[in-house]
PDB file of C-alpha atoms in Angstrom:
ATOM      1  CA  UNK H   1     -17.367 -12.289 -16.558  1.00 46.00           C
ATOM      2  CA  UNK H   2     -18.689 -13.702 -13.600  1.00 75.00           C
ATOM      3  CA  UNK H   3     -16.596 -11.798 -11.327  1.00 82.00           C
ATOM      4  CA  UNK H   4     -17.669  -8.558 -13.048  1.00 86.00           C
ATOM      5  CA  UNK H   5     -20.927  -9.741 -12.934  1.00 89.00           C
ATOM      6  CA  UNK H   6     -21.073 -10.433  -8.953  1.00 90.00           C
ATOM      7  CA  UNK H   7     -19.328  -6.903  -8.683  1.00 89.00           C
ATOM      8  CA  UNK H   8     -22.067  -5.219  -9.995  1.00 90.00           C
ATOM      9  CA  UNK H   9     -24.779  -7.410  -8.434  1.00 91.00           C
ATOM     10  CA  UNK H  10     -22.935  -6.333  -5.117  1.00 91.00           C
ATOM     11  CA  UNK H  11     -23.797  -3.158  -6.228  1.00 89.00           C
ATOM     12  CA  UNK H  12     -26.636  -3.394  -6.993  1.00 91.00           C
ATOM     13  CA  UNK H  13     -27.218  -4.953  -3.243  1.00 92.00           C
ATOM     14  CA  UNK H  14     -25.761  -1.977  -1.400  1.00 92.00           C
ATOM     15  CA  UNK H  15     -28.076   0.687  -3.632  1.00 91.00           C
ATOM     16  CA  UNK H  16     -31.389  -1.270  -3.303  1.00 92.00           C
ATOM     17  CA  UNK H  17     -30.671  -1.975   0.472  1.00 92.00           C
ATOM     18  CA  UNK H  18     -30.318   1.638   1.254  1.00 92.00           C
ATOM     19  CA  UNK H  19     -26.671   1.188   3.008  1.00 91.00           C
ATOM     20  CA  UNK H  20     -25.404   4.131   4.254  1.00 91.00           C
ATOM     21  CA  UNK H  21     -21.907   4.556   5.353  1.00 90.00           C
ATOM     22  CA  UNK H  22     -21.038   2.397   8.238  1.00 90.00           C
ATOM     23  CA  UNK H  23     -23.369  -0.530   7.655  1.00 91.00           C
ATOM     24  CA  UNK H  24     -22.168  -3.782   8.128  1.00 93.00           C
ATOM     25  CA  UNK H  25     -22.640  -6.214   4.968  1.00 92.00           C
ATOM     26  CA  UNK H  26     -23.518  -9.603   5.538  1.00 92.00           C
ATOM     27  CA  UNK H  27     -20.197 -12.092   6.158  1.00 89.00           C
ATOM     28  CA  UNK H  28     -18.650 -13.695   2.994  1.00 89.00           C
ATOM     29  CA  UNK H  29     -20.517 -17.197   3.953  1.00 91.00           C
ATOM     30  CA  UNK H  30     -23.964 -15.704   3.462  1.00 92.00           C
ATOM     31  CA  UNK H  31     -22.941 -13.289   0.654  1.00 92.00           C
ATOM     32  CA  UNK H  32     -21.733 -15.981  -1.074  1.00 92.00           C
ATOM     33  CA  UNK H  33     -24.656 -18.145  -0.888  1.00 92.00           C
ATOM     34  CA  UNK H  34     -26.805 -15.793  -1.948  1.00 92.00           C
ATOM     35  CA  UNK H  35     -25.476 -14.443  -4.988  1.00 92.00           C
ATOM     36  CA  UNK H  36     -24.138 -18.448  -5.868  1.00 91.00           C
ATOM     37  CA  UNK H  37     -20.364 -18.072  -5.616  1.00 92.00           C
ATOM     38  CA  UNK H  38     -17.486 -19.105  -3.767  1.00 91.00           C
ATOM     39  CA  UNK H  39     -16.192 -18.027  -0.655  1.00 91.00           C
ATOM     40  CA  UNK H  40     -12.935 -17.721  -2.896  1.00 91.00           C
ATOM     41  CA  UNK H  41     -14.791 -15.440  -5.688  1.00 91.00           C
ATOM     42  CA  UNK H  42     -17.026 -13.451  -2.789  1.00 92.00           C
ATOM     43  CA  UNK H  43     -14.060 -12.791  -0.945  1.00 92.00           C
ATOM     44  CA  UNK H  44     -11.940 -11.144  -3.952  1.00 92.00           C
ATOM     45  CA  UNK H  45     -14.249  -8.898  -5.088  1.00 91.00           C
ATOM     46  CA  UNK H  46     -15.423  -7.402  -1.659  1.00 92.00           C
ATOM     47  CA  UNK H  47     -11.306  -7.161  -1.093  1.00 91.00           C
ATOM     48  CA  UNK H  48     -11.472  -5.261  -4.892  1.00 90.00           C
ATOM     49  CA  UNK H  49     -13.978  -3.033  -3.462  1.00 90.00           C
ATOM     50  CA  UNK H  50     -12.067  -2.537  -0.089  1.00 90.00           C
ATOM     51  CA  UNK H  51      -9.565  -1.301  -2.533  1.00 86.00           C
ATOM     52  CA  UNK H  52     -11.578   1.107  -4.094  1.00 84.00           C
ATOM     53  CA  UNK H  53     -12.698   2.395  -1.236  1.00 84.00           C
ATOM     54  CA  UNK H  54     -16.076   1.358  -1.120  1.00 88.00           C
ATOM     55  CA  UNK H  55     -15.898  -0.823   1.548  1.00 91.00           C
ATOM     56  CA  UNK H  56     -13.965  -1.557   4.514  1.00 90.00           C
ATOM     57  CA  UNK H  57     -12.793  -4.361   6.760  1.00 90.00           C
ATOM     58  CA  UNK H  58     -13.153  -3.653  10.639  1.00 88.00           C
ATOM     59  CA  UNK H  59     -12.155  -6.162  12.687  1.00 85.00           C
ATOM     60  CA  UNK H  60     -14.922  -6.015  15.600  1.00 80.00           C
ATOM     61  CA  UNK H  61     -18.087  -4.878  12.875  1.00 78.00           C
ATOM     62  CA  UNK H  62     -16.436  -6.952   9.914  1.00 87.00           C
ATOM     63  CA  UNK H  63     -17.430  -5.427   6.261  1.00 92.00           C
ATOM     64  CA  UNK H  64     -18.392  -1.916   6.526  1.00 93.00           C
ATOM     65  CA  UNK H  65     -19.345   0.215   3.625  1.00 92.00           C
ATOM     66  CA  UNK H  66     -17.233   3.547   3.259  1.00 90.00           C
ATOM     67  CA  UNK H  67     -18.395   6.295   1.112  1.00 83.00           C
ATOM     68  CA  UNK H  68     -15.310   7.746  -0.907  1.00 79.00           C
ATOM     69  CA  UNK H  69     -14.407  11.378  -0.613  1.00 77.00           C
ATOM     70  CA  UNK H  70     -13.916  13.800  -3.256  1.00 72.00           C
ATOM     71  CA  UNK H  71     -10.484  13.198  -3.619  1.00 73.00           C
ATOM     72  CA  UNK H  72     -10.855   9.230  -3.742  1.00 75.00           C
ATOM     73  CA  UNK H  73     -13.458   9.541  -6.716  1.00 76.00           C
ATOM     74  CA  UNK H  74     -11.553  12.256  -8.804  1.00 72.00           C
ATOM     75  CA  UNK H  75      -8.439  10.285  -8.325  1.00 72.00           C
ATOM     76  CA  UNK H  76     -10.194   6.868  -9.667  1.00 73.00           C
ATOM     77  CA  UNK H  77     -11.805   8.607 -12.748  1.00 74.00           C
ATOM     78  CA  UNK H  78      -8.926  10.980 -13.442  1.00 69.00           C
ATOM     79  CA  UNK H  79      -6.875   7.870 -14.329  1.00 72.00           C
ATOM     80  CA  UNK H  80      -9.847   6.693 -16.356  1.00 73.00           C
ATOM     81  CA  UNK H  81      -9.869   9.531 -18.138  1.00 71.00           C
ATOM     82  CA  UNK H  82      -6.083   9.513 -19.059  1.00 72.00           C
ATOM     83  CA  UNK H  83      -6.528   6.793 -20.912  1.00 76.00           C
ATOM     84  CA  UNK H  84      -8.502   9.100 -23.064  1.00 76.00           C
ATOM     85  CA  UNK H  85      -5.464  11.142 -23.800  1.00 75.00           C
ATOM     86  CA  UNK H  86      -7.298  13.926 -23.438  1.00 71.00           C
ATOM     87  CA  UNK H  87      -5.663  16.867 -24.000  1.00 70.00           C
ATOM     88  CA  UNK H  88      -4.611  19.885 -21.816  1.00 72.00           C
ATOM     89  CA  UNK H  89      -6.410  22.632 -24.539  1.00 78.00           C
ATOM     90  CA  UNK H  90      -9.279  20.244 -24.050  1.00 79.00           C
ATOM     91  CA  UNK H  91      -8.873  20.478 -20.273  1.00 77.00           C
ATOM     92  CA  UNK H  92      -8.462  24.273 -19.977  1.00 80.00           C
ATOM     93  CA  UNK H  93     -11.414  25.041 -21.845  1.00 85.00           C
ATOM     94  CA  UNK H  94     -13.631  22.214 -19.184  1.00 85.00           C
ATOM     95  CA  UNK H  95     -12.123  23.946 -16.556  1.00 85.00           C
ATOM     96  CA  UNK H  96     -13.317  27.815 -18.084  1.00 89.00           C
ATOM     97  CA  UNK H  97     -16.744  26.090 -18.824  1.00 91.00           C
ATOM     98  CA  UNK H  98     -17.027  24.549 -15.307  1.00 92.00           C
ATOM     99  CA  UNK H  99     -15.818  28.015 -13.488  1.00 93.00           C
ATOM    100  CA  UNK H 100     -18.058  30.201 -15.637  1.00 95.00           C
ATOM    101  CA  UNK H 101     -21.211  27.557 -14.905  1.00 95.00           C
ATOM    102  CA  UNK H 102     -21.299  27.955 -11.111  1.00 96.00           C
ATOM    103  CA  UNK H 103     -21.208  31.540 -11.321  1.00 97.00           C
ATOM    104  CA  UNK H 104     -24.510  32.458 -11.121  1.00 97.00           C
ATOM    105  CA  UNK H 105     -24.955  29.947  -8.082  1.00 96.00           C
ATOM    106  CA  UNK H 106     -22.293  31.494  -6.745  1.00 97.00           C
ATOM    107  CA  UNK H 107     -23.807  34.897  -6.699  1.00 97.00           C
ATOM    108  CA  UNK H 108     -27.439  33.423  -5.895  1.00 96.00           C
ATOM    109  CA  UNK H 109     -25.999  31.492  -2.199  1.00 97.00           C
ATOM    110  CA  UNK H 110     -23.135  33.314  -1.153  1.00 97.00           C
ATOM    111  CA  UNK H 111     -23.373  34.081   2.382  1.00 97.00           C
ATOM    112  CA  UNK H 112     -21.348  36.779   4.472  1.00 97.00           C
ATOM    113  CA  UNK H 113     -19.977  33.530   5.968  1.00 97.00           C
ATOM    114  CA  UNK H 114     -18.659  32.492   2.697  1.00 97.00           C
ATOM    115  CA  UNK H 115     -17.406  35.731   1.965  1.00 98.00           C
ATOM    116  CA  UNK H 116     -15.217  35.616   4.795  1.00 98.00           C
ATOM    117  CA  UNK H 117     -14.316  31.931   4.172  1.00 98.00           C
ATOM    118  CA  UNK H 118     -13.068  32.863   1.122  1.00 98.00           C
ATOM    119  CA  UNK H 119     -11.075  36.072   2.425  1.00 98.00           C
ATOM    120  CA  UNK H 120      -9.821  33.876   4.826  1.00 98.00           C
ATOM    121  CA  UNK H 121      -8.034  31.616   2.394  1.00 98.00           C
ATOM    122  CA  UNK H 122      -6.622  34.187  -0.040  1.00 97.00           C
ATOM    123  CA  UNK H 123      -5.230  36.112   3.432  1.00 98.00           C
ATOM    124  CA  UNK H 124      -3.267  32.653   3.826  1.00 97.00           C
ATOM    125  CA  UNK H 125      -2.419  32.122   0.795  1.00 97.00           C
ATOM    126  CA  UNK H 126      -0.955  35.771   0.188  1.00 96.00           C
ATOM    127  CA  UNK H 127       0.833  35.300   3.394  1.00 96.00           C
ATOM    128  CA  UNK H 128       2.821  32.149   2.185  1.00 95.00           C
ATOM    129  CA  UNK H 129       3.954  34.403  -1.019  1.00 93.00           C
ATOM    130  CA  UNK H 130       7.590  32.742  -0.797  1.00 93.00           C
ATOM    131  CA  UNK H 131       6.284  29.110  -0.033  1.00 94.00           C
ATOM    132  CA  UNK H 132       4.949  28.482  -3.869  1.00 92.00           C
ATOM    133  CA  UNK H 133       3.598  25.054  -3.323  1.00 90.00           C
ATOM    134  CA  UNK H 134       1.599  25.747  -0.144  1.00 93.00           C
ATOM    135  CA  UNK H 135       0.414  28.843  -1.797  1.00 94.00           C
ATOM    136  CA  UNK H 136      -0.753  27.138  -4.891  1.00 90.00           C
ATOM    137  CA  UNK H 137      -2.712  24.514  -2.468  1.00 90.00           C
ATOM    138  CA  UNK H 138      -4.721  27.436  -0.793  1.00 94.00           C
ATOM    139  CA  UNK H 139      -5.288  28.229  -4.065  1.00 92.00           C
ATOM    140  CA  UNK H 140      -6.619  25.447  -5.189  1.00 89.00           C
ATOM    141  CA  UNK H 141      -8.852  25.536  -2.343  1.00 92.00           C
ATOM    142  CA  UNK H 142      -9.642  29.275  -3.153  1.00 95.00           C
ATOM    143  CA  UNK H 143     -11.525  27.152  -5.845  1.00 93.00           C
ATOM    144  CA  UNK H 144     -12.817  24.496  -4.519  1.00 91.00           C
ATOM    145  CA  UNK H 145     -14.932  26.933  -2.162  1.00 95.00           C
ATOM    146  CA  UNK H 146     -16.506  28.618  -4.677  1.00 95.00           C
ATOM    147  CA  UNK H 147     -17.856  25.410  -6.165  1.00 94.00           C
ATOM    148  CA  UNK H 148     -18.954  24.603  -2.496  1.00 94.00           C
ATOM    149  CA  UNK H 149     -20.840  27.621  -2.210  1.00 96.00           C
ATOM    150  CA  UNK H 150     -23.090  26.501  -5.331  1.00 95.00           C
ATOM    151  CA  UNK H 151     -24.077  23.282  -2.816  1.00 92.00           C
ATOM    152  CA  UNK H 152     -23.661  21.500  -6.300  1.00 91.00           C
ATOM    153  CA  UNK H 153     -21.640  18.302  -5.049  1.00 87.00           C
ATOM    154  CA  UNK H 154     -21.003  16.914  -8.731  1.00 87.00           C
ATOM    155  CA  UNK H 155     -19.733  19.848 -10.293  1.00 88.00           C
ATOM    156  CA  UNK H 156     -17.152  20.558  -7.496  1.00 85.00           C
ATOM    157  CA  UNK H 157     -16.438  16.333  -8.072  1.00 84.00           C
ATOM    158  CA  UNK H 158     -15.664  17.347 -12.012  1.00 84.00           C
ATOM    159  CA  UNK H 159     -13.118  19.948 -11.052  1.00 84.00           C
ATOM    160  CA  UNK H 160     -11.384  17.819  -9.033  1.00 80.00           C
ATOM    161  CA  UNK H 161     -11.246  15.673 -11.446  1.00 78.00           C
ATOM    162  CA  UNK H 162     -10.106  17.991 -13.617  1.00 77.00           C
ATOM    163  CA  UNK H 163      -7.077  19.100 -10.974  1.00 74.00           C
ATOM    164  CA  UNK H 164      -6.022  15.747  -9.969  1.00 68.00           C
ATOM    165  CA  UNK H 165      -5.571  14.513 -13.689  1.00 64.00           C
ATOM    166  CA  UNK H 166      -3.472  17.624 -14.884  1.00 59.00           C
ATOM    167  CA  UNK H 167      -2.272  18.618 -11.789  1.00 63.00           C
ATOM    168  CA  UNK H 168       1.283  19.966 -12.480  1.00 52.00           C
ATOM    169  CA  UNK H 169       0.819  20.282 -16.038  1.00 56.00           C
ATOM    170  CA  UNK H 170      -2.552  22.238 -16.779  1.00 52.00           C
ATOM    171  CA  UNK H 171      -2.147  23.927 -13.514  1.00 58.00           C
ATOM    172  CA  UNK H 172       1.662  24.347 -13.099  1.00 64.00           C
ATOM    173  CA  UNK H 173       2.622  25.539  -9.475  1.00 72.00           C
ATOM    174  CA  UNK H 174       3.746  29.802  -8.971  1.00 83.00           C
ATOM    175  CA  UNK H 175       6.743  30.374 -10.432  1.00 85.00           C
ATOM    176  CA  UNK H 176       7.387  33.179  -7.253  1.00 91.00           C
ATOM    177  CA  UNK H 177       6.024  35.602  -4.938  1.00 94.00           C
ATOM    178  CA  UNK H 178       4.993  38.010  -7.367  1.00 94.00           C
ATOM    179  CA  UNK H 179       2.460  35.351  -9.001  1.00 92.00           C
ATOM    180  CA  UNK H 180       0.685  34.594  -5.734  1.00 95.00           C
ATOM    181  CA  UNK H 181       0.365  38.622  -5.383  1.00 95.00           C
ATOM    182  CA  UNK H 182      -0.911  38.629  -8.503  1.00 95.00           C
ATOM    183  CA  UNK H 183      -3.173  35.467  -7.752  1.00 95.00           C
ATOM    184  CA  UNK H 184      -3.999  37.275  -4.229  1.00 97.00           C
ATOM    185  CA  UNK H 185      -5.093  40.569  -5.558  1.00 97.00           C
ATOM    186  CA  UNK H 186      -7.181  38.826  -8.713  1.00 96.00           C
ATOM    187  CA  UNK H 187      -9.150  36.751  -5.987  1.00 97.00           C
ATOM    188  CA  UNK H 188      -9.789  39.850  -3.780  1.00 98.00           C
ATOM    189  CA  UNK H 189     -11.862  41.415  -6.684  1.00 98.00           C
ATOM    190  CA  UNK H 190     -13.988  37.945  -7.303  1.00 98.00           C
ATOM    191  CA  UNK H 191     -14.454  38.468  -3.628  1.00 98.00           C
ATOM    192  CA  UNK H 192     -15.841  42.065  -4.197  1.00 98.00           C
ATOM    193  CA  UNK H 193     -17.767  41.033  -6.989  1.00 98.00           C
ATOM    194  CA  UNK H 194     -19.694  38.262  -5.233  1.00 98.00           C
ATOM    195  CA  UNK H 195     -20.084  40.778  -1.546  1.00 97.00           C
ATOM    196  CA  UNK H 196     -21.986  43.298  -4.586  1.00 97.00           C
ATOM    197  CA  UNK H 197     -23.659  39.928  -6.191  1.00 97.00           C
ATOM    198  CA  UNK H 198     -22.224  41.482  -9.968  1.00 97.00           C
ATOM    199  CA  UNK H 199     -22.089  38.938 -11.783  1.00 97.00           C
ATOM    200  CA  UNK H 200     -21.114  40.396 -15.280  1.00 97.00           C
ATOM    201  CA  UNK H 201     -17.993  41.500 -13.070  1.00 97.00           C
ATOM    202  CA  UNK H 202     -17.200  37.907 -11.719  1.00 97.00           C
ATOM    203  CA  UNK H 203     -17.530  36.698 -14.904  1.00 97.00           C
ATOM    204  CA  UNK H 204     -14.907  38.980 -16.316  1.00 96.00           C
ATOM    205  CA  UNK H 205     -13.021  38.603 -13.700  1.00 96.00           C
ATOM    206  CA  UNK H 206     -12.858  34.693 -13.587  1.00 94.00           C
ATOM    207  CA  UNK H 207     -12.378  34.924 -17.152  1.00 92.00           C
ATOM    208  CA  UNK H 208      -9.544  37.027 -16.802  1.00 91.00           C
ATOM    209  CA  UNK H 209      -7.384  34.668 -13.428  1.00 90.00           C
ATOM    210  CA  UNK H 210      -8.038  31.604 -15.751  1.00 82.00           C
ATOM    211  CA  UNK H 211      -6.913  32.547 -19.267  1.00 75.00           C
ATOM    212  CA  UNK H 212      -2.876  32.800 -18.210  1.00 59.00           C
ATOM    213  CA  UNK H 213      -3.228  28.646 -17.933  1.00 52.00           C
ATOM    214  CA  UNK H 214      -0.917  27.030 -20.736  1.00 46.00           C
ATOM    215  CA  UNK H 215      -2.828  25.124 -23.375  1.00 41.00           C
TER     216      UNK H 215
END
């Protein structure tokens, strides 16, 4: 208890000091005087969060803090989360629900720059037609740059959570070339439909590239 309790009191001390990534905690001496600990105790939990990713050792600034990426946080919770047992008919329809949501965003923000980012990456991925697993990556990222477009950081964080916990079961891999054609061609008219901001046509359409997952 009183480790959990100095974990979140650590916390609690990085949020209401403002830290941003890079800043340098105090050393485990003065940490651990001022939260009433050990050195012992101090020094486990900041290695627990060193594990997590949250902070980081450096050997000439000492205890940094490190903001996780994307794929750090979905990874943590994803595990979480299989403890839930959810399963993959529950998964399929969060992922239609999440892909559906953004939509409108999608269609609101889209730039010409985003249009082309996202030509860009179904060009590649059509390209690698006979390399199924580096094809399915770029299409994964296909994806993730729609949710990017919306600027809405957690709901691109839930479908990576989404991805990393079913990954290979929810989302199997292309069987061959002909389904990354058939990916390819399907993303090429979400493309139109967000250039012509229609989005009663990117909804079908979306609707449409999604429903062949399993369940």
């Amino acid at each position: 208890m009183l480790k959990l309790e100095l974990l979140h009191n650590i916390e609690k001390y990085i949020l209401d000091n403002n830290l941003q990534e890079g800043d340098r905690l105090p050393g485990e001496v003065e940490l651990s005087t001022q939260f009433g600990v050990s050195r012992g105790t101090m020094r486990e939990v900041i290695g627990y969060l060193v594990l997590k990713g949250i902070l980081e050792r450096r050997p000439s600034s000492g205890t940094v803090l490190r903001v996780p990426d994307f794929n750090d946080i979905a990874s943590d919770l994803a595990f979480q989360l299989k403890l839930l047992n959810c399963g993959r008919e529950e998964m399929k329809a969060s992922r239609e629900i999440l892909e559906l949501s953004i939509i409108p965003s999608v269609i609101r923000f889209a730039t010409s720059a985003h249009v082309d980012q996202l030509t860009q990456i179904n060009n590649a991925m059509m390209k690698l037609e006979h390399d199924t697993v580096k094809a399915d990556e770029l299409d994964l990222e296909f994806h993730m740059a729609l949710f990017d477009i919306t600027g809405i950081r957690l709901m691109k964080l839930f479908a990576q959570i989404i991805t990393v916990q079913f990954k290979g079961k929810l989302r199997p891999p292309f069987r061959d070339a002909a389904a990354v054609r058939r990916s390819g061609e399907e993303h090429k008219l979400i493309i139109k439909a967000i250039s012509e901001r229609n989005t009663t046509e990117m909804t079908g359409l979306v609707l449409e590239h999604i429903k062949p997952l399993p369940v």
